[in-house]
PDB file of C-alpha atoms in Angstrom:
ATOM      1  CA  MET A 829      98.101 104.995  13.895  1.00 49.00           C
ATOM      2  CA  ILE A 830      95.825 102.767  15.952  1.00 50.00           C
ATOM      3  CA  CYS A 831      97.688  99.700  14.714  1.00 50.00           C
ATOM      4  CA  GLN A 832     101.008 101.228  15.816  1.00 50.00           C
ATOM      5  CA  LYS A 833      99.642 101.857  19.305  1.00 45.00           C
ATOM      6  CA  ILE A 834      98.185  98.346  19.579  1.00 47.00           C
ATOM      7  CA  CYS A 835     101.347  96.754  18.213  1.00 49.00           C
ATOM      8  CA  GLY A 836     103.495  98.908  20.508  1.00 48.00           C
ATOM      9  CA  PHE A 837     101.379  97.925  23.511  1.00 47.00           C
ATOM     10  CA  GLY A 838     101.572  94.256  22.491  1.00 50.00           C
ATOM     11  CA  ALA A 839     105.356  94.420  22.169  1.00 50.00           C
ATOM     12  CA  ALA A 840     105.706  96.132  25.556  1.00 48.00           C
ATOM     13  CA  PHE A 841     103.360  93.596  27.179  1.00 46.00           C
ATOM     14  CA  GLY A 842     105.280  90.726  25.572  1.00 47.00           C
ATOM     15  CA  LEU A 843     108.573  92.140  26.862  1.00 44.00           C
ATOM     16  CA  LEU A 844     107.176  92.446  30.382  1.00 44.00           C
ATOM     17  CA  MET A 845     105.880  88.882  30.237  1.00 45.00           C
ATOM     18  CA  PHE A 846     109.241  87.655  28.953  1.00 43.00           C
ATOM     19  CA  LEU A 847     111.150  89.442  31.698  1.00 44.00           C
ATOM     20  CA  GLY A 848     108.724  88.221  34.345  1.00 45.00           C
ATOM     21  CA  CYS A 849     109.011  84.634  33.162  1.00 47.00           C
ATOM     22  CA  GLU A 850     112.783  84.844  32.970  1.00 48.00           C
ATOM     23  CA  ASN A 851     112.953  85.600  36.695  1.00 52.00           C
ATOM     24  CA  GLY A 852     110.749  82.602  37.529  1.00 54.00           C
ATOM     25  CA  PRO A 853     107.867  82.491  39.995  1.00 63.00           C
ATOM     26  CA  MET A 854     107.565  85.244  42.555  1.00 77.00           C
ATOM     27  CA  GLU A 855     107.510  84.535  46.293  1.00 81.00           C
ATOM     28  CA  ASN A 856     103.968  84.321  47.659  1.00 88.00           C
ATOM     29  CA  PRO A 857     103.398  85.789  51.158  1.00 86.00           C
ATOM     30  CA  GLU A 858     100.900  82.992  51.876  1.00 88.00           C
ATOM     31  CA  TRP A 859     103.574  80.304  51.511  1.00 91.00           C
ATOM     32  CA  PRO A 860     105.046  78.978  54.768  1.00 93.00           C
ATOM     33  CA  ALA A 861     108.653  79.755  55.681  1.00 94.00           C
ATOM     34  CA  ARG A 862     111.125  77.335  54.122  1.00 96.00           C
ATOM     35  CA  TYR A 863     114.709  76.569  55.072  1.00 97.00           C
ATOM     36  CA  PRO A 864     117.478  75.425  52.720  1.00 97.00           C
ATOM     37  CA  ALA A 865     117.979  71.667  52.784  1.00 98.00           C
ATOM     38  CA  SER A 866     120.310  69.467  50.796  1.00 98.00           C
ATOM     39  CA  GLY A 867     122.204  66.245  51.011  1.00 98.00           C
ATOM     40  CA  THR A 868     123.686  63.175  49.403  1.00 98.00           C
ATOM     41  CA  VAL A 869     122.255  59.772  48.499  1.00 98.00           C
ATOM     42  CA  ASN A 870     124.549  56.744  48.362  1.00 98.00           C
ATOM     43  CA  TYR A 871     123.575  53.168  47.581  1.00 97.00           C
ATOM     44  CA  GLN A 872     125.971  50.393  48.555  1.00 96.00           C
ATOM     45  CA  GLY A 873     128.646  53.010  49.171  1.00 96.00           C
ATOM     46  CA  LYS A 874     128.310  54.760  45.786  1.00 97.00           C
ATOM     47  CA  PRO A 875     126.543  58.020  44.898  1.00 98.00           C
ATOM     48  CA  ILE A 876     123.275  57.555  43.015  1.00 97.00           C
ATOM     49  CA  GLU A 877     122.520  59.863  40.092  1.00 98.00           C
ATOM     50  CA  GLY A 878     118.954  60.673  39.039  1.00 98.00           C
ATOM     51  CA  ALA A 879     117.211  59.657  42.259  1.00 98.00           C
ATOM     52  CA  ASP A 880     114.036  61.529  43.220  1.00 98.00           C
ATOM     53  CA  VAL A 881     114.189  62.659  46.854  1.00 98.00           C
ATOM     54  CA  THR A 882     110.979  63.659  48.660  1.00 98.00           C
ATOM     55  CA  PHE A 883     110.692  65.198  52.135  1.00 98.00           C
ATOM     56  CA  THR A 884     107.144  65.280  53.530  1.00 98.00           C
ATOM     57  CA  ASN A 885     106.109  67.170  56.650  1.00 97.00           C
ATOM     58  CA  LEU A 886     102.786  65.552  57.602  1.00 95.00           C
ATOM     59  CA  THR A 887     102.019  68.133  60.294  1.00 94.00           C
ATOM     60  CA  ALA A 888     102.392  71.074  57.907  1.00 94.00           C
ATOM     61  CA  GLY A 889     100.987  69.189  54.913  1.00 93.00           C
ATOM     62  CA  SER A 890     104.014  70.238  52.887  1.00 95.00           C
ATOM     63  CA  THR A 891     106.351  68.395  50.527  1.00 97.00           C
ATOM     64  CA  GLY A 892     109.722  69.301  49.048  1.00 98.00           C
ATOM     65  CA  THR A 893     111.512  67.448  46.275  1.00 98.00           C
ATOM     66  CA  GLY A 894     114.928  67.229  44.669  1.00 98.00           C
ATOM     67  CA  LYS A 895     116.876  65.109  42.193  1.00 98.00           C
ATOM     68  CA  THR A 896     120.390  63.810  42.747  1.00 98.00           C
ATOM     69  CA  ASP A 897     123.244  64.770  40.443  1.00 98.00           C
ATOM     70  CA  ALA A 898     126.216  62.621  39.365  1.00 98.00           C
ATOM     71  CA  ASP A 899     127.722  62.973  42.863  1.00 98.00           C
ATOM     72  CA  GLY A 900     124.474  61.901  44.543  1.00 98.00           C
ATOM     73  CA  LYS A 901     123.854  65.455  45.785  1.00 98.00           C
ATOM     74  CA  PHE A 902     120.427  67.108  45.920  1.00 98.00           C
ATOM     75  CA  GLN A 903     118.804  70.390  46.973  1.00 98.00           C
ATOM     76  CA  LEU A 904     115.161  70.558  47.978  1.00 98.00           C
ATOM     77  CA  THR A 905     112.442  72.667  46.399  1.00 97.00           C
ATOM     78  CA  THR A 906     108.935  73.312  47.703  1.00 97.00           C
ATOM     79  CA  TYR A 907     107.674  76.229  45.574  1.00 95.00           C
ATOM     80  CA  VAL A 908     110.627  77.994  43.958  1.00 93.00           C
ATOM     81  CA  GLU A 909     113.814  76.246  42.837  1.00 94.00           C
ATOM     82  CA  ASN A 910     116.041  75.361  45.803  1.00 95.00           C
ATOM     83  CA  ASP A 911     113.860  77.272  48.298  1.00 95.00           C
ATOM     84  CA  GLY A 912     114.069  74.422  50.817  1.00 96.00           C
ATOM     85  CA  VAL A 913     111.347  72.911  52.973  1.00 97.00           C
ATOM     86  CA  VAL A 914     109.307  73.806  56.054  1.00 97.00           C
ATOM     87  CA  ALA A 915     110.822  73.240  59.488  1.00 97.00           C
ATOM     88  CA  GLY A 916     110.007  70.163  61.537  1.00 97.00           C
ATOM     89  CA  GLU A 917     109.928  66.394  61.212  1.00 98.00           C
ATOM     90  CA  HIS A 918     109.862  64.910  57.707  1.00 98.00           C
ATOM     91  CA  ILE A 919     109.417  61.415  56.384  1.00 98.00           C
ATOM     92  CA  VAL A 920     111.655  60.758  53.407  1.00 98.00           C
ATOM     93  CA  ALA A 921     111.296  58.775  50.195  1.00 98.00           C
ATOM     94  CA  ILE A 922     114.048  58.126  47.668  1.00 98.00           C
ATOM     95  CA  ARG A 923     113.208  56.572  44.293  1.00 98.00           C
ATOM     96  CA  ARG A 924     115.484  55.574  41.427  1.00 98.00           C
ATOM     97  CA  VAL A 925     114.206  53.379  38.616  1.00 96.00           C
ATOM     98  CA  ASP A 926     114.994  52.785  34.973  1.00 95.00           C
ATOM     99  CA  VAL A 927     111.964  52.484  32.702  1.00 94.00           C
ATOM    100  CA  VAL A 928     112.266  50.845  29.281  1.00 94.00           C
ATOM    101  CA  ASP A 929     109.443  51.387  26.799  1.00 93.00           C
ATOM    102  CA  ASN A 930     108.730  47.977  25.206  1.00 93.00           C
ATOM    103  CA  THR A 931     106.162  49.190  22.687  1.00 93.00           C
ATOM    104  CA  PRO A 932     107.568  48.764  19.167  1.00 93.00           C
ATOM    105  CA  ALA A 933     108.271  52.036  17.367  1.00 93.00           C
ATOM    106  CA  ASP A 934     105.889  51.139  14.534  1.00 93.00           C
ATOM    107  CA  VAL A 935     102.848  50.842  16.843  1.00 93.00           C
ATOM    108  CA  ASP A 936     100.611  53.906  16.454  1.00 93.00           C
ATOM    109  CA  LEU A 937      98.937  54.360  19.845  1.00 93.00           C
ATOM    110  CA  SER A 938      96.828  57.271  18.554  1.00 93.00           C
ATOM    111  CA  ALA A 939      95.292  54.934  15.962  1.00 94.00           C
ATOM    112  CA  GLY A 940      94.296  52.299  18.512  1.00 94.00           C
ATOM    113  CA  GLY A 941      97.548  50.357  18.707  1.00 92.00           C
ATOM    114  CA  GLU A 942      98.217  48.655  22.024  1.00 93.00           C
ATOM    115  CA  ALA A 943     101.134  49.564  24.239  1.00 94.00           C
ATOM    116  CA  VAL A 944     103.339  46.848  25.645  1.00 93.00           C
ATOM    117  CA  PRO A 945     103.927  47.266  29.398  1.00 94.00           C
ATOM    118  CA  PRO A 946     107.300  48.870  30.140  1.00 94.00           C
ATOM    119  CA  THR A 947     110.104  47.130  31.967  1.00 95.00           C
ATOM    120  CA  ILE A 948     110.832  48.795  35.315  1.00 94.00           C
ATOM    121  CA  THR A 949     114.155  48.125  36.991  1.00 96.00           C
ATOM    122  CA  TRP A 950     114.638  49.336  40.565  1.00 96.00           C
ATOM    123  CA  ILE A 951     118.146  50.797  40.889  1.00 96.00           C
ATOM    124  CA  ILE A 952     117.741  51.086  44.655  1.00 96.00           C
ATOM    125  CA  PRO A 953     115.325  48.873  46.614  1.00 97.00           C
ATOM    126  CA  GLU A 954     111.659  49.742  46.133  1.00 96.00           C
ATOM    127  CA  LYS A 955     111.061  50.051  49.895  1.00 96.00           C
ATOM    128  CA  TYR A 956     112.856  53.414  49.911  1.00 98.00           C
ATOM    129  CA  SER A 957     110.349  54.853  47.416  1.00 97.00           C
ATOM    130  CA  ASN A 958     107.511  54.852  49.971  1.00 96.00           C
ATOM    131  CA  SER A 959     108.032  57.431  52.721  1.00 95.00           C
ATOM    132  CA  ALA A 960     105.673  55.545  55.044  1.00 93.00           C
ATOM    133  CA  LYS A 961     107.815  52.388  54.765  1.00 95.00           C
ATOM    134  CA  SER A 962     111.320  53.660  53.997  1.00 97.00           C
ATOM    135  CA  GLY A 963     112.346  54.195  57.618  1.00 97.00           C
ATOM    136  CA  LEU A 964     114.050  57.429  56.499  1.00 98.00           C
ATOM    137  CA  THR A 965     113.403  60.654  58.418  1.00 98.00           C
ATOM    138  CA  ALA A 966     114.907  64.117  58.676  1.00 98.00           C
ATOM    139  CA  THR A 967     114.431  67.064  61.002  1.00 98.00           C
ATOM    140  CA  ILE A 968     114.558  70.477  59.353  1.00 98.00           C
ATOM    141  CA  SER A 969     115.894  73.198  61.636  1.00 97.00           C
ATOM    142  CA  GLU A 970     115.234  76.922  61.374  1.00 96.00           C
ATOM    143  CA  THR A 971     118.765  77.678  62.599  1.00 94.00           C
ATOM    144  CA  GLU A 972     121.110  74.735  61.961  1.00 91.00           C
ATOM    145  CA  PRO A 973     122.465  73.593  58.589  1.00 93.00           C
ATOM    146  CA  ASN A 974     120.082  71.087  57.023  1.00 97.00           C
ATOM    147  CA  GLU A 975     122.533  68.736  55.303  1.00 98.00           C
ATOM    148  CA  PHE A 976     121.633  65.039  55.175  1.00 98.00           C
ATOM    149  CA  THR A 977     123.409  61.904  54.013  1.00 98.00           C
ATOM    150  CA  PHE A 978     121.372  58.813  53.203  1.00 98.00           C
ATOM    151  CA  ASP A 979     123.477  55.650  52.977  1.00 98.00           C
ATOM    152  CA  LEU A 980     121.123  53.046  51.553  1.00 97.00           C
ATOM    153  CA  GLU A 981     121.789  49.307  51.513  1.00 93.00           C
TER     154      GLU A 981
END
């Protein structure tokens, strides 16, 4: 009898946890207001897939990120998927690299084997990966559409 009650409670708790996790994180009232923001990244006139896009509002101490799809499009997330970013001036970084692991497959790193440094190939110029040096900015509005196009050369 006791086992049935404990098992029943465990199953109910597990179901609640599953349903809670399925819905993702809940909104926190302490989080600042965020506004939807999205855009497109092109390099030399072509959309860039797999680029990491970062908007940083230094005044608010807040950062939102997104990743470009096959069409170079991104949506920004601060806390909850696609929730946007805080209003105001942002400095922007865009990073796209390919990393090739050069360590041979037969090297056992857990047994003291040494890794070979990877090969990093910048798909877009490295300068865009540093928001302080990229020269890219964006202003997030509370009322206007926040759609940005970054044409990188």
